[in-house]
Coordinates of C-alpha atoms and ligand atoms in Angstrom, one line a residue:
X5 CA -17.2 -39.9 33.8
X6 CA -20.3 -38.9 35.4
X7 CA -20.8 -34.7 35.7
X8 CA -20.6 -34.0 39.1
X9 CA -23.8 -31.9 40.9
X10 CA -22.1 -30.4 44.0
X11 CA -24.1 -27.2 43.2
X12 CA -27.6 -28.5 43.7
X13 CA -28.6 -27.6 40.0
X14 CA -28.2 -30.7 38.6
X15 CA -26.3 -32.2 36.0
X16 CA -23.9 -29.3 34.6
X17 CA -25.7 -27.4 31.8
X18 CA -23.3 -27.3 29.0
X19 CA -20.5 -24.8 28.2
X20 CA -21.9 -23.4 24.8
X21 CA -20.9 -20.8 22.3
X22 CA -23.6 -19.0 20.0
X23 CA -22.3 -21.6 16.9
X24 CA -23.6 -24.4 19.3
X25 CA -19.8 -25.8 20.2
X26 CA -19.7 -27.7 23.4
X27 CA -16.8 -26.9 25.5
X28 CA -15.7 -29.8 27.4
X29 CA -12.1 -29.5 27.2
X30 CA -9.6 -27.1 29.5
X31 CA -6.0 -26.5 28.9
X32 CA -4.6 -25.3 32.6
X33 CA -1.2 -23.3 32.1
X34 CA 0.2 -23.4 35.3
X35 CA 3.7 -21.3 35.1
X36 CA 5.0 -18.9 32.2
X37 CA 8.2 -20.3 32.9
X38 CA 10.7 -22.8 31.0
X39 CA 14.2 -24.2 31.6
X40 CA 14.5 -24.6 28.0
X41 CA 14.1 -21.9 25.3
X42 CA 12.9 -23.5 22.0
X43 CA 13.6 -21.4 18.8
X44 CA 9.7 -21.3 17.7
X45 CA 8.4 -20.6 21.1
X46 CA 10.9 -17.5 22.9
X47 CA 13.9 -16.0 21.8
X48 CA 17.0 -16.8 23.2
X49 CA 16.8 -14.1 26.2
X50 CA 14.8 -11.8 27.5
X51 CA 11.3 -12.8 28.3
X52 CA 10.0 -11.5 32.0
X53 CA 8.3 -13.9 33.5
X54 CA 4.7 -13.2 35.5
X55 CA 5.2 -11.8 39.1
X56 CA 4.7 -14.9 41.5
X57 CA 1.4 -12.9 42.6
X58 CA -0.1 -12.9 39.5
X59 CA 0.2 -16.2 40.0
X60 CA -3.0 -18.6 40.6
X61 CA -2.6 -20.2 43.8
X62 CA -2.9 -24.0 44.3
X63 CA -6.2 -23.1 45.9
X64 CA -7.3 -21.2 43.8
X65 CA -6.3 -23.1 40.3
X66 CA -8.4 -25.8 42.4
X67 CA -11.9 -23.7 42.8
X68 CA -11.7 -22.8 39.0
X69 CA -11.3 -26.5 37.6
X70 CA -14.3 -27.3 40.8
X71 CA -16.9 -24.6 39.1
X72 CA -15.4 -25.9 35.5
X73 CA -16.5 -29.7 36.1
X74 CA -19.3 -29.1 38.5
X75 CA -21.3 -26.1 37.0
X76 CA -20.0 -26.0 32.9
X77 CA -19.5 -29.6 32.5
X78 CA -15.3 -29.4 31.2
X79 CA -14.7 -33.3 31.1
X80 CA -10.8 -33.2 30.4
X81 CA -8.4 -30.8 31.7
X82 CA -4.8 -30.5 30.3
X83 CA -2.1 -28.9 32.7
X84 CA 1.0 -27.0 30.8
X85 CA 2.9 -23.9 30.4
X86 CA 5.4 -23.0 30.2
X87 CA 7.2 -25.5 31.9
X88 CA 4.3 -27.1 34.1
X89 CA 6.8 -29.4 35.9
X90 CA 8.4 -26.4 37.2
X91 CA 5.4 -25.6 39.6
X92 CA 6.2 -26.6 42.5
X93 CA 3.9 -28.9 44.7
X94 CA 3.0 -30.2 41.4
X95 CA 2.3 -33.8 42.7
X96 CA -0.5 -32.3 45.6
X97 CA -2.1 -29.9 42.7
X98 CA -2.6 -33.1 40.7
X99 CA -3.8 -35.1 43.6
X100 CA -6.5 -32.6 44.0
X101 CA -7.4 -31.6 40.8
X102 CA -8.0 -35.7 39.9
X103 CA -10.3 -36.1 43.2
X104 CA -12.6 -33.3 41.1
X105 CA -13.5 -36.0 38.5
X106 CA -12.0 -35.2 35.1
X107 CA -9.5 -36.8 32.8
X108 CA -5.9 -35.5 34.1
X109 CA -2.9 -35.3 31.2
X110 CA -0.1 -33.0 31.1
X111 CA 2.1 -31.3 28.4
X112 CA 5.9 -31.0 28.8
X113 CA 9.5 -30.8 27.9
X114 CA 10.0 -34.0 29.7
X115 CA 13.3 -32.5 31.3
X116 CA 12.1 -33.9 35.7
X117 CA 9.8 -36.3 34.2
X118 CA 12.4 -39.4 35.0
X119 CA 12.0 -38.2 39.3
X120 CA 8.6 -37.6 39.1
X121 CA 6.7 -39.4 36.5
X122 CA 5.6 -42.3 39.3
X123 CA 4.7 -39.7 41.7
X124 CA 2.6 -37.8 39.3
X125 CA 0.9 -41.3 38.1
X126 CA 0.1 -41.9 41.6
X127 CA -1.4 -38.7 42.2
X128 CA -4.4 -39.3 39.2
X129 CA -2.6 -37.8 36.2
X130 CA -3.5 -40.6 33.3
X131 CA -1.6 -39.1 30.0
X132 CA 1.7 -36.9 28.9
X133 CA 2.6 -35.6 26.2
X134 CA 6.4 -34.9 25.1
X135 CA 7.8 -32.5 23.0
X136 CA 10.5 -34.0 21.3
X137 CA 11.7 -31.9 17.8
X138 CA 14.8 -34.4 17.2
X139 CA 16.8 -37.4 18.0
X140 CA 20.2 -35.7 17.8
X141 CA 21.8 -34.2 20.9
X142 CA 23.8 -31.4 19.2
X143 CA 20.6 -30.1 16.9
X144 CA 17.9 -30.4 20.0
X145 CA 20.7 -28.2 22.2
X146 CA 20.3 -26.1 19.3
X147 CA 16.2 -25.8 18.7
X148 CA 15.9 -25.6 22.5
X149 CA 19.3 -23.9 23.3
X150 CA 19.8 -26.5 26.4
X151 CA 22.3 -29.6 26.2
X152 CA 19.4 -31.8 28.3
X153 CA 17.9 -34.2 25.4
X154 CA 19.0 -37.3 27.6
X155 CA 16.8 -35.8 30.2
X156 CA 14.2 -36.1 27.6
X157 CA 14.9 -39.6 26.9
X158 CA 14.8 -40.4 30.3
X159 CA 11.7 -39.2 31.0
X160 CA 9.9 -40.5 28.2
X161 CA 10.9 -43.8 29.4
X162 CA 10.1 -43.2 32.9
X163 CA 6.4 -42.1 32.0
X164 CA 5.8 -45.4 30.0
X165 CA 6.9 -47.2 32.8
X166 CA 4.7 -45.6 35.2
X167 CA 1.8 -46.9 33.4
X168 CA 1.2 -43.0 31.8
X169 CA 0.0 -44.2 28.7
X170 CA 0.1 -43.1 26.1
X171 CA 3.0 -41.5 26.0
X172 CA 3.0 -38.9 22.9
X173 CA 5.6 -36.9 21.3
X174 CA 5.3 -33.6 20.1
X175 CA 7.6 -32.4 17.7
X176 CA 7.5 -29.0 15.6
X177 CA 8.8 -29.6 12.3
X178 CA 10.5 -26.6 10.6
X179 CA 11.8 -26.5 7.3
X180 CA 15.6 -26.8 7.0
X181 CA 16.0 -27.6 11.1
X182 CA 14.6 -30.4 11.7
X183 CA 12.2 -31.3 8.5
X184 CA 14.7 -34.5 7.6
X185 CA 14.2 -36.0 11.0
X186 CA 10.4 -37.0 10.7
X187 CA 10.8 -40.2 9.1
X188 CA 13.1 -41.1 12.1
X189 CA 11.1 -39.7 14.8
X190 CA 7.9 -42.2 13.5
X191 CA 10.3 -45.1 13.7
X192 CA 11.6 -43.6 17.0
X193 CA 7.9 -43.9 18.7
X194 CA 7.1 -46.7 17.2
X195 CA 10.1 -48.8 18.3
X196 CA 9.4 -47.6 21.6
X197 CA 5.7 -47.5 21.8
X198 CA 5.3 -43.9 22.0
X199 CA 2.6 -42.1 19.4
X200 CA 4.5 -39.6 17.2
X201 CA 2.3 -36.2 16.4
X202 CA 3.5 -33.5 14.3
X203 CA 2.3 -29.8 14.7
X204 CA 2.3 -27.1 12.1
X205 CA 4.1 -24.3 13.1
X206 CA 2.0 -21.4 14.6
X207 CA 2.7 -17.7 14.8
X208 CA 2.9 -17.6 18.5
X209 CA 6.5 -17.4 19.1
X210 CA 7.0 -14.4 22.1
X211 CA 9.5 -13.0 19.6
X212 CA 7.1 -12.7 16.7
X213 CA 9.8 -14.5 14.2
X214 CA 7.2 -16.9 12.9
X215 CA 7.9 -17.4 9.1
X216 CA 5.1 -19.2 6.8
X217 CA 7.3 -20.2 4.7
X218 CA 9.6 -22.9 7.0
X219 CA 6.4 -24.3 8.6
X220 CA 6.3 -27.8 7.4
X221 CA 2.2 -28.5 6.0
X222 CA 0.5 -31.2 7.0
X223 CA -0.2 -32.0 3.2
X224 CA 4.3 -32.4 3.0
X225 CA 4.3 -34.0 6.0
X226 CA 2.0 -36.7 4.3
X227 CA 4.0 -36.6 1.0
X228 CA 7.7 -37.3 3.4
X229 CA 5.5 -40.1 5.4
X230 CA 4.2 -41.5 2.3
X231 CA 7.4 -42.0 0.1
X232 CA 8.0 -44.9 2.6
X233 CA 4.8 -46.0 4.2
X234 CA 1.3 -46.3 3.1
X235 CA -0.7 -44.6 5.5
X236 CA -4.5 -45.3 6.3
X237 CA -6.2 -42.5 7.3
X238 CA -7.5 -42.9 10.7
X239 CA -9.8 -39.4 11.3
X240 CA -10.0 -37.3 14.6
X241 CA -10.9 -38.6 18.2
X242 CA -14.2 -36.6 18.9
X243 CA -13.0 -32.8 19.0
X244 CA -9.3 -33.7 19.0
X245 CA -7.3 -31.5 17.5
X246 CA -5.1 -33.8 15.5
X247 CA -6.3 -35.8 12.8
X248 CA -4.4 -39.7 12.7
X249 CA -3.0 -41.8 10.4
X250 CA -2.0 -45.0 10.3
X251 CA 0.8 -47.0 9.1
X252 CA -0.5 -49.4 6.7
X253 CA 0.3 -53.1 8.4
X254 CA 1.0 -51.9 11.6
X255 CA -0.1 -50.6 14.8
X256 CA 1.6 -47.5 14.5
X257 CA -0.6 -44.3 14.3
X258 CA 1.1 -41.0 13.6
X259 CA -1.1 -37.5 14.4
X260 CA -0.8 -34.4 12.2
X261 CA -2.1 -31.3 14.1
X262 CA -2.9 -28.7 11.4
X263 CA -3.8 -25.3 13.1
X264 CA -2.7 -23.4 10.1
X265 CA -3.4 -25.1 6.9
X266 CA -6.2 -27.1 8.2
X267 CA -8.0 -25.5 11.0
X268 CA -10.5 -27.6 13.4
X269 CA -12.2 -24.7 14.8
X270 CA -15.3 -25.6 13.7
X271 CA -15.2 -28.7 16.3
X272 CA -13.3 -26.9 18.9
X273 CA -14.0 -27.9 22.3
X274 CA -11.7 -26.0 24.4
X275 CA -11.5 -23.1 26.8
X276 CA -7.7 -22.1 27.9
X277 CA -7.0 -20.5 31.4
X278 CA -3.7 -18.7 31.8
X279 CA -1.2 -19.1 35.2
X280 CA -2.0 -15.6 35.9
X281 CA -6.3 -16.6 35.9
X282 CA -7.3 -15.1 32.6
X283 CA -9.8 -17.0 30.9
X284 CA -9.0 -17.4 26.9
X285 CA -11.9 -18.7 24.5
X286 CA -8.9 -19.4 21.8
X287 CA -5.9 -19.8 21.7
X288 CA -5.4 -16.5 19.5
X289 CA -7.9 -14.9 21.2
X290 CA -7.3 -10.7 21.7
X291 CA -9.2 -10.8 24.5
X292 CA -9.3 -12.1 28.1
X293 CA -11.7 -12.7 30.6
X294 CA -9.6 -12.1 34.4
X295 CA -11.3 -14.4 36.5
X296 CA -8.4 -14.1 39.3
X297 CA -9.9 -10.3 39.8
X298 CA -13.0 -12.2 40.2
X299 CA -11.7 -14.5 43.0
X300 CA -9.4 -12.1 44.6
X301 CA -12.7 -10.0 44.9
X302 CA -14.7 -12.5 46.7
X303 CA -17.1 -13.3 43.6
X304 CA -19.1 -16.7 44.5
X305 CA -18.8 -19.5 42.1
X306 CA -22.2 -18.7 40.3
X307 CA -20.6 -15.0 39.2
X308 CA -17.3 -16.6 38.2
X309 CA -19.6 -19.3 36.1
X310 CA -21.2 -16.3 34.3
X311 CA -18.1 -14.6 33.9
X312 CA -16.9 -18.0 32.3
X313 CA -20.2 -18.5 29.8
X314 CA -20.1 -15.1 28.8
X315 CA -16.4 -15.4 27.5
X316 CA -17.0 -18.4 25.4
X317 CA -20.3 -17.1 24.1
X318 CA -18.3 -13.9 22.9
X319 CA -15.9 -16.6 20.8
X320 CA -15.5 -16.5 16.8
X321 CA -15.8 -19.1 14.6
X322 CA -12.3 -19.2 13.9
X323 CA -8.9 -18.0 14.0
X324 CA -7.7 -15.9 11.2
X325 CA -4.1 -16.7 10.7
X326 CA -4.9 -17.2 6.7
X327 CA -6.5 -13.7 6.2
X328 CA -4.4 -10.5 6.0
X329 CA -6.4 -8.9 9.3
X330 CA -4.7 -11.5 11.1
X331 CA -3.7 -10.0 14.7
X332 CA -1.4 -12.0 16.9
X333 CA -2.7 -12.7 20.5
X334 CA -0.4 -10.2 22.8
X335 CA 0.8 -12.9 25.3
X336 CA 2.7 -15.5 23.5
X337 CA 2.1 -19.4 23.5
X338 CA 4.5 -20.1 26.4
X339 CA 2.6 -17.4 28.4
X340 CA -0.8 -18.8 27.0
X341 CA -0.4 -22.7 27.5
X342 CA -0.2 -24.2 24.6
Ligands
SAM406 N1 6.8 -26.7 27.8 C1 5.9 -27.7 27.5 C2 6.2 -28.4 26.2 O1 7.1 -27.9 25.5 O2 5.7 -29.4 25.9 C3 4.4 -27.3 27.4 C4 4.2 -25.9 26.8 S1 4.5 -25.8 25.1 C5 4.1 -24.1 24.8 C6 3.3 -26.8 24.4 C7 3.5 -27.3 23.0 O3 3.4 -26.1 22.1 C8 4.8 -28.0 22.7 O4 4.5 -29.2 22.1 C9 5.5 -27.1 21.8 O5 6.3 -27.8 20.9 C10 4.4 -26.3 21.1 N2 4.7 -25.0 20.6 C11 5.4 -24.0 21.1 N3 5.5 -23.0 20.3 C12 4.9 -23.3 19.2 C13 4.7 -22.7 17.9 N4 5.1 -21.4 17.7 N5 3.9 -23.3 17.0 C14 3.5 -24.6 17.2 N6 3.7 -25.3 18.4 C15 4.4 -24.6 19.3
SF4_407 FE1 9.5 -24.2 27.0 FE2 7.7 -25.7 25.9 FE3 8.2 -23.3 24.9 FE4 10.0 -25.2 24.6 S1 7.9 -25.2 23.7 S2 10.4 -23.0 25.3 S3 9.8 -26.3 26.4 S4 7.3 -23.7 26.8

């Protein structure tokens, strides 16, 4: 896609950090909410959600992904959450946020996705991703702590058939839970022409339970795939963050996203805007950049775009999770957007 030059400068000079990464990627949270409450990700009860006027508006989630594409040259913009089907009006959001130019794709639970997966196609979003931890209704009620994995299945389905394609899965394997499963879930995607990816569990649970020792590494993930399969590897899509494999013989690819034991930040491409307008630079970033203040106070886009380069020039060159300094990001990944 072409950058867009509403702003007269020309083409959009690039989003770049001192270590000379190109940002061309934004993840767009847009609620803190969730109708389900996986064990990795918030605790069973308890977790106050954002004020609704904390809130980005429509409007104004629309003039921040307008000044992204037009003057810092983002490319691809991922909407999530929390729950991102939850927003309401989600449909008209899309609608607008596609006529800006970039790639449109959307993380979620899939619980809605059967009603609206042909009205979100319609509106310009192109890709979903679905997280998906198991196949069994009595152990997903218990990871998410909701009886609704037929809503899951549902929606899956619906998205293929809406022409959102891929469709990928997302499933956190964690050891003694659901670590027996990943063989099935592969066939699972592949049957149905969905792309399986595995992520390593992260310490960004909002109830700061995260345990080293039940997150499932890529390097066993490999070993369990590779007792049946022989798996070619693939490599990484441009910046993506998961690296692929593929089944040796087949068409079926499976993605292993390492955060932890095999970080990509060195090719990271991403910038991460929160449902309450604070600009992130990573997503275990300590800091935040709150570009709603900005908006609310009249700034005009050329301040906010400052505001926006000077937050990813201020960005490490990694996360630390594997040193003992390590400091957990406040706000937790359902609050962040994962
Ligand atoms: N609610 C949507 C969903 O579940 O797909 C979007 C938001 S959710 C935070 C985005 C992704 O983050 C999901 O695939 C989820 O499995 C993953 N996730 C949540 N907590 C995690 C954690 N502690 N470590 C690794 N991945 C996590
Ligand atoms: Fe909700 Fe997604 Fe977190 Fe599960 S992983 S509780 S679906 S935000």
């Amino acid at each position: 896609m072409a950058p867009r030059t509403e702003h007269g400068h020309g083409a959009p000079s690039p989003l770049v950090d001192r270590f000379g990464r190109v940002h061309t990627d934004l993840r767009v949270s847009l609620t803190d909410r969730c109708n389900l409450r996986c064990t990795y990700c918030m605790p069973a009860e308890g977790l106050d959600w954002l004020p609704k006027a904390e809130v980005l508006t429509d409007d104004e989630i629309v003039r921040l992904v307008r000044i992204a594409v037009d003057r810092l040259g983002i490319r691809t913009v991922r909407l999530t959450g929390g729950e991102p089907l939850l927003r309401r009006g989600l449909p008209g959001l899309i609608a607008r946020l596609t006529a800006l130019g970039p790639e449109l794709s959307l993380t979620t639970n899939g619980i809605g996705l059967a009603r609206t997966a042909a009205e979100l196609r319609a509106a310009g979003l192109q890709r979903v991703n679905v997280s998906l931890d198991t196949l069994r209704p009595e152990r997903y009620a218990e990871i998410t702590r909701r009886d609704r994995i037929a809503d899951v299945f549902a929606g899956m389905a619906a998205a293929k058939a809406a022409g959102l394609a891929p469709v990928k899965i997302n499933a956190v394997p964690v050891r003694g839970v659901n670590d027996d499963e990943i063989l099935d879930l592969v066939e699972f995607a592949a049957e149905h022409g969905y792309r399986m990816r595995f992520i390593e569990s992260m310490p960004l649970d909002a109830q700061g339970a995260w345990n080293r020792d039940a997150m499932v590494t890529a390097d066993e993930l490999l070993e369990i795939l590779g007792r049946r399969w022989e798996l070619v590897p693939v490599g990484r899509h441009g910046n993506a963050p998961a690296e692929e494999w593929r089944i040796d013989g087949t068409r079926t690819v499976v993605g292993v996203i390492a955060s932890v034991t095999r970080p990509f930040c060195g090719g990271c491409d991403r910038v991460r805007l929160t449902a309450d307008g604070q600009l992130r630079n990573c997503l275990f970033a300590t800091e935040e950049s709150d570009l709603r203040a900005l908006l609310r106070g009249g700034a005009d886009d050329a301040a906010v775009e400052s505001a926006w380069r000077n937050t990813v020039a201020r960005k490490g060159p990694g996360h630390s999770i594997n040193s003992a300094d390590f400091v957990r990001p406040e706000r937790p990944m359902s609050a962040i957007g994962g």
